[in-house]
Coordinates of N, CA and C in Angstrom, one line a residue:
M306 N -6.1 -10.4 14.6 CA -6.6 -9.4 13.7 C -7.1 -8.3 14.6
P307 N -6.6 -7.0 14.3 CA -7.1 -5.9 15.1 C -8.6 -5.7 15.0
E308 N -9.2 -5.3 16.1 CA -10.6 -5.1 16.2 C -11.1 -4.1 15.2
G309 N -12.2 -4.4 14.5 CA -12.8 -3.5 13.5 C -12.2 -3.6 12.1
I310 N -11.2 -4.4 11.9 CA -10.5 -4.5 10.6 C -11.1 -5.8 10.0
Q311 N -11.5 -5.7 8.7 CA -11.9 -6.8 7.9 C -11.0 -7.0 6.7
G312 N -10.9 -8.2 6.2 CA -10.1 -8.4 5.1 C -9.1 -9.5 5.3
E313 N -8.2 -9.7 4.4 CA -7.2 -10.7 4.5 C -6.0 -10.3 5.3
Y314 N -5.4 -11.2 6.2 CA -4.2 -10.9 6.9 C -3.1 -11.7 6.1
I315 N -2.1 -11.0 5.8 CA -1.0 -11.6 5.0 C 0.3 -11.5 5.9
L316 N 1.1 -12.5 5.9 CA 2.3 -12.6 6.8 C 3.2 -11.3 6.6
A317 N 3.4 -10.9 5.4 CA 4.3 -9.8 5.1 C 3.5 -8.4 5.2
G318 N 2.2 -8.4 5.2 CA 1.5 -7.2 5.2 C 0.0 -7.4 5.1
S319 N -0.8 -6.4 5.2 CA -2.2 -6.5 5.2 C -2.8 -5.5 4.3
F320 N -3.9 -5.9 3.7 CA -4.7 -5.0 2.8 C -5.9 -4.6 3.6
F321 N -6.4 -3.4 3.5 CA -7.6 -3.0 4.2 C -8.6 -2.4 3.2
P322 N -9.1 -3.3 2.3 CA -10.0 -2.7 1.2 C -11.4 -2.3 1.7
S323 N -11.8 -2.8 2.9 CA -13.1 -2.5 3.3 C -13.1 -1.6 4.6
L324 N -12.0 -1.0 4.9 CA -11.9 -0.1 6.0 C -12.6 1.2 5.6
V325 N -13.6 1.5 6.4 CA -14.4 2.7 6.1 C -14.0 3.9 7.0
T326 N -13.6 5.0 6.4 CA -13.2 6.2 7.1 C -14.0 7.4 6.9
S327 N -15.1 7.3 6.2 CA -15.9 8.5 5.9 C -17.1 8.6 6.9
V328 N -17.6 9.8 7.0 CA -18.7 10.1 7.8 C -20.0 9.9 7.0
E329 N -21.0 9.3 7.7 CA -22.2 9.0 7.0 C -22.8 10.2 6.4
G330 N -23.2 10.1 5.1 CA -23.9 11.2 4.4 C -22.9 12.1 3.7
A331 N -21.6 12.0 4.0 CA -20.6 12.8 3.4 C -20.4 12.3 2.0
E332 N -20.3 13.3 1.0 CA -20.0 12.9 -0.4 C -18.5 12.7 -0.6
T333 N -18.2 11.6 -1.3 CA -16.8 11.3 -1.5 C -16.6 11.4 -3.0
E334 N -15.5 12.0 -3.4 CA -15.2 12.1 -4.8 C -14.1 11.1 -5.2
I335 N -14.2 10.6 -6.4 CA -13.3 9.7 -7.0 C -12.1 10.5 -7.5
P336 N -10.9 10.2 -7.1 CA -9.7 11.0 -7.6 C -9.6 10.9 -9.1
T337 N -9.0 11.9 -9.8 CA -8.9 11.9 -11.2 C -7.5 11.3 -11.6
E338 N -6.6 11.2 -10.6 CA -5.2 10.7 -10.9 C -4.8 9.7 -9.9
F339 N -3.9 8.8 -10.2 CA -3.3 7.9 -9.3 C -2.2 8.7 -8.5
A340 N -2.3 8.6 -7.2 CA -1.4 9.4 -6.4 C -0.9 8.5 -5.2
L341 N 0.4 8.6 -4.9 CA 1.0 7.9 -3.8 C 1.3 8.9 -2.7
H342 N 0.7 8.7 -1.6 CA 0.9 9.7 -0.5 C 2.1 9.3 0.5
G343 N 2.7 8.3 0.2 CA 3.9 7.9 1.0 C 3.5 6.9 2.1
N344 N 4.4 6.7 3.0 CA 4.2 5.8 4.1 C 4.3 6.5 5.4
Y345 N 3.6 6.0 6.4 CA 3.6 6.6 7.7 C 3.5 5.4 8.8
P346 N 4.3 5.4 9.8 CA 5.4 6.3 10.0 C 6.6 6.0 9.1
N347 N 7.5 6.9 9.0 CA 8.8 6.7 8.3 C 9.8 7.6 8.9
P348 N 10.8 7.0 9.5 CA 11.2 5.6 9.7 C 10.2 4.9 10.5
F349 N 10.2 3.5 10.4 CA 9.2 2.7 11.1 C 9.9 1.5 11.6
N350 N 9.1 0.8 12.5 CA 9.5 -0.5 13.1 C 8.3 -1.1 13.8
P351 N 7.9 -2.2 13.5 CA 8.2 -3.0 12.3 C 7.2 -2.9 11.2
S352 N 6.1 -2.0 11.4 CA 5.1 -1.9 10.3 C 4.9 -0.4 9.9
T353 N 4.4 -0.3 8.7 CA 4.1 1.1 8.2 C 2.9 0.9 7.2
R354 N 2.2 2.0 7.1 CA 1.0 2.1 6.2 C 1.3 3.0 5.0
I355 N 1.0 2.4 3.8 CA 1.2 3.2 2.6 C -0.1 3.6 2.0
Q356 N -0.3 4.9 1.8 CA -1.6 5.4 1.3 C -1.5 5.8 -0.1
F357 N -2.6 5.6 -0.9 CA -2.6 6.0 -2.3 C -4.0 6.3 -2.7
D358 N -4.2 7.0 -3.8 CA -5.5 7.3 -4.4 C -5.6 6.5 -5.7
L359 N -6.8 6.0 -6.0 CA -7.1 5.2 -7.2 C -8.2 5.9 -8.0
P360 N -8.0 6.2 -9.3 CA -9.1 6.8 -10.1 C -10.0 5.8 -10.6
E361 N -9.7 4.5 -10.5 CA -10.6 3.4 -11.0 C -10.3 2.2 -10.2
R362 N -11.3 1.2 -10.3 CA -11.1 -0.1 -9.6 C -9.8 -0.7 -10.2
A363 N -9.0 -1.3 -9.3 CA -7.7 -1.9 -9.8 C -7.3 -3.0 -9.0
Q364 N -6.4 -3.8 -9.6 CA -5.7 -4.9 -8.9 C -4.4 -4.3 -8.5
V365 N -4.1 -4.4 -7.2 CA -3.0 -3.6 -6.6 C -2.0 -4.6 -5.9
T366 N -0.7 -4.4 -6.1 CA 0.3 -5.1 -5.4 C 1.3 -4.1 -4.9
L367 N 2.1 -4.6 -3.9 CA 3.2 -3.8 -3.3 C 4.4 -4.6 -3.5
Q368 N 5.5 -4.0 -4.0 CA 6.8 -4.6 -4.1 C 7.7 -3.8 -3.2
V369 N 8.6 -4.4 -2.5 CA 9.7 -3.8 -1.7 C 11.0 -4.2 -2.2
L370 N 11.9 -3.2 -2.6 CA 13.2 -3.6 -3.1 C 14.3 -3.0 -2.2
D371 N 15.4 -3.7 -2.2 CA 16.5 -3.1 -1.5 C 17.2 -2.1 -2.4
L372 N 18.2 -1.4 -1.9 CA 18.8 -0.3 -2.7 C 19.6 -0.8 -4.0
L373 N 19.8 -2.1 -4.1 CA 20.4 -2.7 -5.3 C 19.4 -3.1 -6.3
G374 N 18.1 -2.9 -6.0 CA 17.0 -3.2 -6.9 C 16.5 -4.6 -6.8
R375 N 17.0 -5.4 -5.8 CA 16.5 -6.7 -5.6 C 15.1 -6.7 -4.9
R376 N 14.2 -7.5 -5.4 CA 12.8 -7.6 -4.7 C 13.0 -8.4 -3.5
V377 N 12.6 -7.8 -2.3 CA 12.7 -8.6 -1.1 C 11.4 -9.0 -0.5
V378 N 10.3 -8.3 -0.9 CA 8.9 -8.6 -0.5 C 8.0 -8.2 -1.7
E379 N 7.0 -9.1 -1.9 CA 6.0 -8.8 -2.9 C 4.7 -9.3 -2.3
L380 N 3.7 -8.4 -2.0 CA 2.5 -8.8 -1.5 C 1.6 -9.4 -2.6
P381 N 0.7 -10.3 -2.3 CA -0.3 -10.8 -3.3 C -1.1 -9.7 -3.8
V382 N -1.6 -9.9 -5.1 CA -2.5 -8.9 -5.7 C -3.9 -8.9 -5.0
M383 N -4.4 -7.7 -4.8 CA -5.7 -7.5 -4.1 C -6.5 -6.4 -4.9
A384 N -7.8 -6.7 -5.0 CA -8.7 -5.7 -5.6 C -9.0 -4.5 -4.7
F385 N -8.9 -3.3 -5.2 CA -9.3 -2.1 -4.5 C -10.3 -1.4 -5.4
E386 N -11.3 -0.8 -4.7 CA -12.3 0.1 -5.4 C -11.6 1.5 -5.6
A387 N -12.1 2.2 -6.6 CA -11.7 3.6 -6.8 C -11.9 4.4 -5.6
G388 N -11.0 5.3 -5.3 CA -11.3 6.2 -4.2 C -10.0 6.8 -3.6
A389 N -10.1 7.7 -2.7 CA -8.9 8.3 -2.0 C -8.5 7.6 -0.8
N390 N -7.3 7.7 -0.4 CA -6.7 7.2 0.8 C -6.9 5.7 1.0
R391 N -6.6 4.9 0.0 CA -6.5 3.5 0.1 C -5.3 3.1 0.8
T392 N -5.3 2.0 1.6 CA -4.2 1.7 2.5 C -3.7 0.3 2.3
I393 N -2.4 0.1 2.3 CA -1.7 -1.2 2.4 C -0.8 -1.1 3.7
E394 N -0.9 -2.1 4.5 CA 0.0 -2.1 5.7 C 1.1 -3.1 5.4
L395 N 2.3 -2.7 5.6 CA 3.5 -3.6 5.4 C 4.1 -3.9 6.7
N396 N 4.2 -5.2 7.0 CA 4.8 -5.7 8.2 C 6.2 -6.2 7.8
A397 N 7.2 -5.5 8.2 CA 8.6 -5.8 7.8 C 9.4 -6.5 8.8
V398 N 8.7 -7.3 9.7 CA 9.4 -7.9 10.8 C 10.5 -8.8 10.3
N399 N 10.5 -9.4 9.0 CA 11.5 -10.3 8.5 C 12.6 -9.5 7.7
L400 N 12.5 -8.2 7.7 CA 13.5 -7.5 6.9 C 14.6 -6.9 7.9
S401 N 15.8 -6.6 7.4 CA 16.8 -6.0 8.2 C 16.6 -4.5 8.2
S402 N 17.2 -3.9 9.2 CA 17.2 -2.4 9.3 C 17.9 -1.9 8.0
G403 N 17.3 -0.8 7.5 CA 17.9 -0.2 6.3 C 16.9 0.6 5.5
A404 N 17.4 1.1 4.4 CA 16.6 1.9 3.5 C 16.0 1.0 2.4
Y405 N 14.8 1.2 2.0 CA 14.1 0.4 1.0 C 13.3 1.3 0.0
I406 N 13.1 0.8 -1.2 CA 12.2 1.4 -2.1 C 11.0 0.6 -2.2
Y407 N 9.8 1.2 -2.2 CA 8.6 0.4 -2.3 C 7.9 0.9 -3.6
R408 N 7.2 0.0 -4.2 CA 6.5 0.3 -5.5 C 5.1 -0.2 -5.4
V409 N 4.1 0.7 -5.6 CA 2.7 0.3 -5.6 C 2.3 0.2 -7.1
I410 N 1.9 -0.9 -7.5 CA 1.5 -1.2 -8.9 C 0.0 -1.5 -8.9
A411 N -0.8 -0.7 -9.7 CA -2.2 -0.9 -9.8 C -2.6 -1.1 -11.3
I412 N -3.3 -2.1 -11.6 CA -3.7 -2.4 -13.0 C -5.2 -2.3 -13.0
G413 N -5.7 -1.3 -13.7 CA -7.1 -1.1 -13.8 C -7.6 -1.4 -15.2
S414 N -8.9 -1.2 -15.5 CA -9.4 -1.6 -16.9 C -8.9 -0.5 -17.9
E415 N -8.6 0.7 -17.5 CA -8.2 1.7 -18.4 C -6.7 1.8 -18.6
R416 N -6.0 1.6 -17.5 CA -4.5 1.7 -17.7 C -3.8 1.1 -16.5
R417 N -2.5 1.1 -16.5 CA -1.6 0.6 -15.5 C -1.0 1.8 -14.8
Y418 N -1.0 1.8 -13.4 CA -0.4 2.9 -12.6 C 0.7 2.3 -11.8
E419 N 1.8 3.1 -11.7 CA 2.9 2.7 -10.9 C 3.6 3.9 -10.3
K420 N 3.9 3.8 -9.0 CA 4.6 4.9 -8.3 C 5.5 4.3 -7.3
S421 N 6.6 4.9 -7.0 CA 7.5 4.4 -6.0 C 7.8 5.4 -4.9
G422 N 8.2 4.9 -3.7 CA 8.6 5.7 -2.6 C 9.8 5.2 -1.9
F423 N 10.2 5.9 -0.9 CA 11.5 5.5 -0.2 C 11.1 5.4 1.3
M424 N 11.5 4.3 2.0 CA 11.2 4.2 3.4 C 12.4 3.6 4.1
T425 N 12.4 3.9 5.4 CA 13.6 3.5 6.3 C 13.0 2.6 7.4
L426 N 13.6 1.4 7.6 CA 13.3 0.5 8.7 C 14.4 0.6 9.7
V427 N 14.0 0.9 10.9 CA 14.9 1.0 12.0 C 14.5 0.0 13.1
K428 N 15.4 -0.9 13.4 CA 15.1 -1.9 14.4 C 15.9 -1.6 15.7

């Protein structure tokens, strides 16, 4: 586990729900909309981080699909608090080089949020 990171380590990826990136005393605003900021780096090898904003506390999962729409990875559901720049790290060491679609699905008490992005794995 990398130093300073708390949370669950998952073979296919990691969630960082308790990673603190704010400055003490700085006010943080809760986003009004669900937003997917994409993944970085892209292309990547073997891991990438996917950032998103949540307007409410939600149960979040990540699905990775090949270009034929077949699900090749699905991370377990994890609870995230509302806020900006929430992060999921995907470790794609078991995937082949190629293009993939990823889908972040968040289910909150108010509604379901879903957005997709495109990523390239280069080994």
